[in-house]
Amino acid sequence: MEMEDWVTPKYETVTRLTTAGYTTVDGTEQCDCETNGNWINEGPFVYPRKQADGSYKYYLTLSVNDSKDKTYSVVQAIGDSPMGPFTKLQKAEGGILIGTDDQTWDHISGPGHHCFVEENGELYILYHQHMDVILAGDDRAVSLDEVEFTKNNQGQEVLYVNGPTRDSVQLLPSFVSEYKNIAPEATIASSDKQDASILNDRLVSLYSYIDYVKEFKTEKQVTITLSFEDYREITGVMIYNSKDYTLAFDKIASVKIYFKDGEKQYTGQLKDIPFDMEKYAYEGGMRPGGAAIAVFEPVYVNKIEVTVSVPDKRAIDQDDEGYYIYQSSVAFSEIKVIGK
């Protein structure tokens, strides 16, 4: 609505933008991002996105469900005007920006009531989540995660959050650190000739119902090569694990770097970089967003080779007769290079 002044609304100008529980204001299609009977749409924030033709898309993001409950989440709706009409996306379309994966995650509760922070070309979502992931309630803490744009299976450009993350090591934003993820600036290739571009597209695979954010999967040892046009100062590499427990790696076989010191060129290699499976795995499931991390003193590098193997004799299930079923494939989601 418009305002007469800072405290006086012009009630006759009210425009309704959403209807709780439905994708549109007219309430004809239910939104599966909200729990049955939900009556809460609150904490809105509109993010404008300029299109190639000079027009704008408007992303109305808001919180749904009860803020004291584990189901409290942030969803997105898209419109061509800040006044609407807006259409909420369904889950498979990217409707939930941050949630708890249908309440299957045991390490996150009630992520919501947010805003966006943008600096140095980086977009972040700032929100709160419950301190107690079991009882939820009013005790909350502030969290921050990366936001990217990508296209869903319907071809719509949508917001995508690499989170929510909690108790996992993530890169600091470049506006509070001298380093950033420079992997997207590298040319990437795989030894098995698969398309490896999904490994430096800035997107970490997290949700079970999102299939347009892909993982790289292989049944044999594979080496991913990231090549830079010139030498870049780097200080670490992060390899994000699969969201699927049956495809997860327990370590990275090696990270090999090609670097120089003055005019001399060298190679260095780190082997058997561990992934904290005890922290991220639970009862056959995964807490996504974790990575195997190699950090070292800053060095000037023009090529990085990451080698990943299928875990040897890692039991992932048992058959009807009680025999172990061993892992035969491995997948990983993203590679980040910490550099300048």
Tab-separated table of C-alpha atoms in Angstrom:
chain	number	residue	atom	x	y	z
A	1	MET	CA	0.000	0.000	0.000
A	2	GLU	CA	0.947	3.612	-0.336
A	3	MET	CA	1.611	5.780	2.711
A	4	GLU	CA	0.350	9.300	3.474
A	5	ASP	CA	3.449	9.751	5.612
A	6	TRP	CA	5.787	7.549	7.698
A	7	VAL	CA	2.958	6.391	9.989
A	8	THR	CA	-0.293	6.812	8.044
A	9	PRO	CA	-1.313	4.084	5.547
A	10	LYS	CA	-3.583	4.713	2.549
A	11	TYR	CA	-5.659	1.597	3.077
A	12	GLU	CA	-7.553	2.037	-0.176
A	13	THR	CA	-4.305	1.292	-2.095
A	14	VAL	CA	-3.724	-2.161	-0.562
A	15	THR	CA	-2.643	-4.792	-3.124
A	16	ARG	CA	-2.630	-8.402	-2.031
A	17	LEU	CA	0.402	-10.296	-3.365
A	18	THR	CA	0.002	-13.868	-2.037
A	19	THR	CA	-2.516	-16.251	-0.529
A	20	ALA	CA	-1.155	-18.638	2.096
A	21	GLY	CA	-1.147	-22.240	0.936
A	22	TYR	CA	-1.626	-21.418	-2.744
A	23	THR	CA	0.598	-20.537	-5.697
A	24	THR	CA	-1.396	-17.458	-6.706
A	25	VAL	CA	-3.640	-14.882	-5.079
A	26	ASP	CA	-6.808	-16.428	-6.511
A	27	GLY	CA	-6.114	-19.624	-4.534
A	28	THR	CA	-6.765	-22.227	-7.240
A	29	GLU	CA	-3.573	-24.342	-7.015
A	30	GLN	CA	-2.074	-25.527	-3.751
A	31	CYS	CA	1.613	-24.807	-3.130
A	32	ASP	CA	3.516	-27.886	-1.959
A	33	CYS	CA	6.149	-25.663	-0.328
A	34	GLU	CA	3.729	-24.984	2.527
A	35	THR	CA	2.378	-27.419	5.087
A	36	ASN	CA	-1.307	-28.347	4.934
A	37	GLY	CA	-3.435	-25.688	6.559
A	38	ASN	CA	-0.635	-23.122	6.662
A	39	TRP	CA	-1.948	-19.586	7.072
A	40	ILE	CA	1.377	-17.723	7.304
A	41	ASN	CA	3.089	-15.731	4.546
A	42	GLU	CA	5.411	-13.232	6.198
A	43	GLY	CA	8.813	-11.513	6.214
A	44	PRO	CA	8.819	-10.622	2.493
A	45	PHE	CA	11.802	-9.364	0.509
A	46	VAL	CA	11.679	-8.560	-3.216
A	47	TYR	CA	14.820	-9.011	-5.304
A	48	PRO	CA	14.785	-7.396	-8.805
A	49	ARG	CA	16.678	-9.128	-11.627
A	50	LYS	CA	17.381	-7.265	-14.867
A	51	GLN	CA	16.767	-9.248	-18.061
A	52	ALA	CA	18.684	-9.150	-21.354
A	53	ASP	CA	15.979	-7.018	-22.974
A	54	GLY	CA	16.159	-4.410	-20.204
A	55	SER	CA	12.994	-5.527	-18.410
A	56	TYR	CA	12.948	-6.961	-14.903
A	57	LYS	CA	11.805	-10.083	-13.137
A	58	TYR	CA	10.842	-9.643	-9.510
A	59	TYR	CA	11.520	-12.405	-6.993
A	60	LEU	CA	9.152	-12.169	-4.040
A	61	THR	CA	10.727	-14.231	-1.260
A	62	LEU	CA	8.860	-14.856	1.975
A	63	SER	CA	8.620	-17.152	4.955
A	64	VAL	CA	5.934	-19.805	5.391
A	65	ASN	CA	4.703	-21.997	8.244
A	66	ASP	CA	5.192	-21.334	11.964
A	67	SER	CA	8.458	-19.611	12.937
A	68	LYS	CA	8.694	-21.835	16.051
A	69	ASP	CA	8.471	-25.012	13.987
A	70	LYS	CA	11.083	-27.041	12.073
A	71	THR	CA	9.050	-26.507	8.875
A	72	TYR	CA	9.602	-22.729	8.852
A	73	SER	CA	11.131	-22.008	5.428
A	74	VAL	CA	11.768	-19.340	2.797
A	75	VAL	CA	9.991	-19.724	-0.557
A	76	GLN	CA	10.086	-17.770	-3.801
A	77	ALA	CA	7.469	-16.398	-6.193
A	78	ILE	CA	8.141	-14.711	-9.536
A	79	GLY	CA	6.418	-11.748	-11.164
A	80	ASP	CA	6.907	-9.121	-13.871
A	81	SER	CA	6.107	-6.207	-11.570
A	82	PRO	CA	6.844	-5.411	-7.915
A	83	MET	CA	3.074	-5.197	-7.486
A	84	GLY	CA	2.520	-8.654	-8.980
A	85	PRO	CA	0.848	-10.796	-9.946
A	86	PHE	CA	3.282	-13.300	-8.420
A	87	THR	CA	3.311	-17.071	-8.797
A	88	LYS	CA	4.948	-19.212	-6.129
A	89	LEU	CA	7.092	-22.033	-7.452
A	90	GLN	CA	6.487	-25.635	-6.436
A	91	LYS	CA	9.259	-27.575	-4.665
A	92	ALA	CA	10.563	-29.326	-7.783
A	93	GLU	CA	10.709	-25.956	-9.551
A	94	GLY	CA	12.906	-24.456	-6.823
A	95	GLY	CA	10.103	-23.068	-4.690
A	96	ILE	CA	11.886	-23.600	-1.369
A	97	LEU	CA	14.966	-21.390	-1.095
A	98	ILE	CA	15.970	-22.648	2.337
A	99	GLY	CA	14.272	-25.445	4.246
A	100	THR	CA	14.922	-28.839	5.824
A	101	ASP	CA	14.367	-31.153	2.815
A	102	ASP	CA	10.883	-32.268	3.832
A	103	GLN	CA	12.054	-32.356	7.467
A	104	THR	CA	14.481	-35.201	6.734
A	105	TRP	CA	17.537	-33.218	7.863
A	106	ASP	CA	18.349	-33.588	11.539
A	107	HIS	CA	20.914	-30.759	11.663
A	108	ILE	CA	18.723	-27.829	10.515
A	109	SER	CA	15.528	-26.411	11.984
A	110	GLY	CA	13.357	-23.479	10.970
A	111	PRO	CA	15.558	-21.497	8.557
A	112	GLY	CA	13.645	-18.352	7.638
A	113	HIS	CA	12.813	-14.638	7.973
A	114	HIS	CA	15.538	-13.349	5.735
A	115	CYS	CA	17.012	-10.577	3.665
A	116	PHE	CA	19.614	-10.442	0.889
A	117	VAL	CA	23.095	-8.913	1.100
A	118	GLU	CA	24.982	-8.066	-2.088
A	119	GLU	CA	28.602	-6.921	-2.320
A	120	ASN	CA	31.547	-7.459	-4.691
A	121	GLY	CA	29.221	-9.175	-7.152
A	122	GLU	CA	28.281	-11.799	-4.550
A	123	LEU	CA	24.732	-12.369	-3.322
A	124	TYR	CA	24.023	-13.845	0.123
A	125	ILE	CA	20.909	-14.661	2.084
A	126	LEU	CA	20.889	-13.654	5.750
A	127	TYR	CA	18.367	-15.524	7.905
A	128	HIS	CA	17.803	-17.143	11.287
A	129	GLN	CA	17.491	-20.767	12.324
A	130	HIS	CA	16.727	-22.518	15.588
A	131	MET	CA	19.540	-23.133	18.026
A	132	ASP	CA	17.832	-26.350	19.170
A	133	VAL	CA	17.284	-28.507	16.074
A	134	ILE	CA	15.087	-30.955	18.020
A	135	LEU	CA	12.786	-28.723	20.073
A	136	ALA	CA	12.915	-25.642	17.773
A	137	GLY	CA	11.118	-22.798	19.598
A	138	ASP	CA	12.173	-19.156	19.987
A	139	ASP	CA	15.940	-19.509	20.489
A	140	ARG	CA	17.513	-18.543	17.170
A	141	ALA	CA	20.829	-17.559	15.601
A	142	VAL	CA	21.729	-15.636	12.449
A	143	SER	CA	23.080	-17.531	9.417
A	144	LEU	CA	24.502	-16.591	6.024
A	145	ASP	CA	24.676	-18.612	2.776
A	146	GLU	CA	25.532	-18.084	-0.893
A	147	VAL	CA	22.804	-17.314	-3.426
A	148	GLU	CA	23.087	-18.037	-7.146
A	149	PHE	CA	20.791	-17.924	-10.174
A	150	THR	CA	20.175	-20.999	-12.305
A	151	LYS	CA	17.484	-22.422	-14.574
A	152	ASN	CA	14.992	-25.040	-13.407
A	153	ASN	CA	13.553	-27.829	-15.551
A	154	GLN	CA	10.881	-25.458	-16.868
A	155	GLY	CA	13.553	-23.062	-18.180
A	156	GLN	CA	12.785	-20.406	-15.587
A	157	GLU	CA	15.676	-18.486	-14.079
A	158	VAL	CA	15.340	-19.013	-10.334
A	159	LEU	CA	17.142	-18.177	-7.129
A	160	TYR	CA	19.150	-21.048	-5.638
A	161	VAL	CA	20.802	-21.113	-2.203
A	162	ASN	CA	23.855	-23.217	-1.361
A	163	GLY	CA	22.341	-23.930	2.017
A	164	PRO	CA	21.164	-23.867	4.657
A	165	THR	CA	24.526	-24.866	6.058
A	166	ARG	CA	25.261	-25.387	9.716
A	167	ASP	CA	28.403	-26.530	11.543
A	168	SER	CA	30.138	-27.027	8.183
A	169	VAL	CA	33.158	-25.122	6.939
A	170	GLN	CA	32.263	-22.622	4.190
A	171	LEU	CA	34.117	-19.823	2.427
A	172	LEU	CA	33.875	-16.385	3.950
A	173	PRO	CA	32.343	-13.755	1.637
A	174	SER	CA	35.051	-11.948	-0.301
A	175	PHE	CA	33.925	-8.632	1.194
A	176	VAL	CA	35.251	-9.787	4.586
A	177	SER	CA	38.112	-11.880	3.229
A	178	GLU	CA	40.850	-11.393	0.653
A	179	TYR	CA	39.953	-14.695	-1.040
A	180	LYS	CA	37.031	-16.004	-3.090
A	181	ASN	CA	36.050	-19.064	-5.126
A	182	ILE	CA	37.895	-18.737	-8.455
A	183	ALA	CA	37.041	-22.205	-9.813
A	184	PRO	CA	34.358	-20.804	-12.200
A	185	GLU	CA	37.149	-18.870	-13.955
A	186	ALA	CA	38.983	-22.101	-14.819
A	187	THR	CA	38.615	-24.368	-17.835
A	188	ILE	CA	37.481	-27.721	-16.478
A	189	ALA	CA	37.750	-31.239	-17.923
A	190	SER	CA	37.478	-34.838	-16.740
A	191	SER	CA	39.692	-37.811	-17.574
A	192	ASP	CA	36.659	-39.921	-18.520
A	193	LYS	CA	35.439	-37.295	-21.041
A	194	GLN	CA	32.244	-36.543	-19.097
A	195	ASP	CA	30.961	-32.974	-19.013
A	196	ALA	CA	32.596	-31.590	-15.871
A	197	SER	CA	31.098	-28.096	-16.075
A	198	ILE	CA	28.666	-28.898	-13.258
A	199	LEU	CA	31.678	-29.022	-10.919
A	200	ASN	CA	32.512	-25.312	-11.225
A	201	ASP	CA	29.041	-23.849	-11.818
A	202	ARG	CA	28.855	-22.423	-8.242
A	203	LEU	CA	25.952	-24.755	-7.335
A	204	VAL	CA	26.116	-27.286	-4.485
A	205	SER	CA	23.595	-30.138	-4.721
A	206	LEU	CA	21.502	-30.288	-1.535
A	207	TYR	CA	17.801	-31.105	-1.879
A	208	SER	CA	16.326	-34.513	-2.711
A	209	TYR	CA	13.536	-32.991	-4.832
A	210	ILE	CA	15.811	-30.699	-6.912
A	211	ASP	CA	17.225	-32.537	-9.931
A	212	TYR	CA	18.313	-29.588	-12.071
A	213	VAL	CA	21.371	-29.037	-9.848
A	214	LYS	CA	23.507	-31.980	-10.897
A	215	GLU	CA	26.255	-34.103	-9.384
A	216	PHE	CA	29.200	-35.631	-11.206
A	217	LYS	CA	28.928	-39.428	-11.001
A	218	THR	CA	31.439	-42.104	-11.980
A	219	GLU	CA	31.997	-45.840	-11.518
A	220	LYS	CA	35.778	-45.614	-11.687
A	221	GLN	CA	38.627	-43.381	-10.621
A	222	VAL	CA	38.444	-40.001	-12.337
A	223	THR	CA	40.694	-36.938	-12.455
A	224	ILE	CA	39.174	-33.479	-12.800
A	225	THR	CA	41.522	-30.829	-14.211
A	226	LEU	CA	41.037	-27.091	-13.631
A	227	SER	CA	43.286	-24.909	-15.800
A	228	PHE	CA	43.749	-21.141	-15.496
A	229	GLU	CA	44.936	-18.850	-18.271
A	230	ASP	CA	47.578	-17.418	-15.965
A	231	TYR	CA	49.050	-18.252	-12.583
A	232	ARG	CA	46.666	-17.433	-9.737
A	233	GLU	CA	47.335	-17.155	-6.037
A	234	ILE	CA	45.427	-19.938	-4.270
A	235	THR	CA	45.399	-21.241	-0.737
A	236	GLY	CA	43.016	-24.189	-0.807
A	237	VAL	CA	40.618	-26.521	-2.593
A	238	MET	CA	37.184	-27.721	-1.426
A	239	ILE	CA	35.489	-30.788	-2.961
A	240	TYR	CA	31.798	-31.027	-2.012
A	241	ASN	CA	30.403	-34.494	-1.376
A	242	SER	CA	27.254	-36.094	-2.756
A	243	LYS	CA	23.927	-35.562	-1.005
A	244	ASP	CA	23.330	-39.310	-1.492
A	245	TYR	CA	24.860	-41.497	1.245
A	246	THR	CA	25.214	-44.440	-1.156
A	247	LEU	CA	27.347	-42.338	-3.549
A	248	ALA	CA	29.438	-40.406	-1.043
A	249	PHE	CA	33.239	-40.475	-0.952
A	250	ASP	CA	35.116	-41.040	2.299
A	251	LYS	CA	38.261	-39.285	1.059
A	252	ILE	CA	39.746	-37.582	-1.981
A	253	ALA	CA	42.536	-39.671	-3.496
A	254	SER	CA	44.689	-36.653	-4.339
A	255	VAL	CA	44.908	-32.966	-5.173
A	256	LYS	CA	47.861	-32.109	-7.404
A	257	ILE	CA	48.859	-28.505	-8.052
A	258	TYR	CA	51.154	-27.051	-10.704
A	259	PHE	CA	52.792	-23.936	-9.301
A	260	LYS	CA	55.749	-21.624	-9.669
A	261	ASP	CA	58.191	-19.935	-7.319
A	262	GLY	CA	59.839	-17.089	-9.159
A	263	GLU	CA	60.676	-18.455	-12.606
A	264	LYS	CA	60.845	-22.095	-11.505
A	265	GLN	CA	57.879	-24.444	-11.988
A	266	TYR	CA	56.984	-27.228	-9.577
A	267	THR	CA	54.276	-29.757	-8.788
A	268	GLY	CA	52.922	-30.623	-5.374
A	269	GLN	CA	50.491	-33.302	-4.279
A	270	LEU	CA	48.276	-33.929	-1.278
A	271	LYS	CA	47.019	-37.509	-0.909
A	272	ASP	CA	44.102	-39.132	0.916
A	273	ILE	CA	42.342	-35.915	1.923
A	274	PRO	CA	39.722	-37.055	4.443
A	275	PHE	CA	36.022	-36.321	4.507
A	276	ASP	CA	34.430	-36.277	7.959
A	277	MET	CA	31.881	-39.031	7.332
A	278	GLU	CA	31.156	-39.341	11.058
A	279	LYS	CA	30.003	-35.722	11.116
A	280	TYR	CA	27.984	-35.665	7.897
A	281	ALA	CA	26.473	-39.164	7.669
A	282	TYR	CA	23.588	-40.442	9.799
A	283	GLU	CA	21.538	-43.665	9.644
A	284	GLY	CA	22.153	-44.109	5.943
A	285	GLY	CA	21.539	-40.419	5.133
A	286	MET	CA	23.726	-37.396	4.512
A	287	ARG	CA	23.869	-33.911	5.952
A	288	PRO	CA	24.657	-32.079	2.710
A	289	GLY	CA	26.949	-29.102	2.276
A	290	GLY	CA	30.135	-30.726	3.557
A	291	ALA	CA	33.418	-30.853	1.680
A	292	ALA	CA	36.825	-32.480	1.806
A	293	ILE	CA	39.190	-29.558	2.268
A	294	ALA	CA	42.875	-29.065	1.495
A	295	VAL	CA	44.331	-25.773	2.769
A	296	PHE	CA	47.943	-24.698	2.348
A	297	GLU	CA	50.191	-21.646	2.283
A	298	PRO	CA	49.397	-19.291	-0.633
A	299	VAL	CA	51.063	-20.382	-3.873
A	300	TYR	CA	50.824	-19.344	-7.537
A	301	VAL	CA	49.063	-22.085	-9.520
A	302	ASN	CA	47.945	-22.485	-13.141
A	303	LYS	CA	46.575	-26.046	-12.997
A	304	ILE	CA	44.901	-28.283	-10.399
A	305	GLU	CA	44.132	-31.997	-10.717
A	306	VAL	CA	41.585	-33.538	-8.341
A	307	THR	CA	41.451	-37.342	-8.362
A	308	VAL	CA	38.442	-39.134	-6.877
A	309	SER	CA	38.080	-42.917	-6.490
A	310	VAL	CA	35.160	-45.192	-5.646
A	311	PRO	CA	35.577	-46.098	-1.950
A	312	ASP	CA	37.075	-49.558	-1.515
A	313	LYS	CA	34.797	-52.012	0.312
A	314	ARG	CA	32.465	-49.367	1.739
A	315	ALA	CA	29.254	-51.145	2.765
A	316	ILE	CA	26.175	-49.052	2.014
A	317	ASP	CA	23.403	-51.563	2.699
A	318	GLN	CA	22.523	-55.211	3.356
A	319	ASP	CA	20.479	-57.544	1.179
A	320	ASP	CA	17.614	-59.762	2.371
A	321	GLU	CA	20.054	-62.477	3.374
A	322	GLY	CA	22.193	-60.158	5.437
A	323	TYR	CA	25.082	-59.851	2.993
A	324	TYR	CA	26.687	-56.442	2.637
A	325	ILE	CA	26.126	-54.393	-0.513
A	326	TYR	CA	29.265	-52.452	-1.358
A	327	GLN	CA	29.479	-49.082	-3.038
A	328	SER	CA	30.100	-49.255	-6.799
A	329	SER	CA	29.806	-45.578	-7.815
A	330	VAL	CA	30.838	-42.236	-6.392
A	331	ALA	CA	29.468	-38.720	-6.917
A	332	PHE	CA	30.486	-35.231	-5.939
A	333	SER	CA	28.785	-31.917	-6.314
A	334	GLU	CA	31.173	-28.982	-6.684
A	335	ILE	CA	34.825	-27.962	-6.567
A	336	LYS	CA	35.814	-24.612	-5.089
A	337	VAL	CA	39.262	-23.095	-5.395
A	338	ILE	CA	40.136	-20.585	-2.681
A	339	GLY	CA	42.127	-17.892	-4.405
A	340	LYS	CA	42.512	-14.409	-5.843
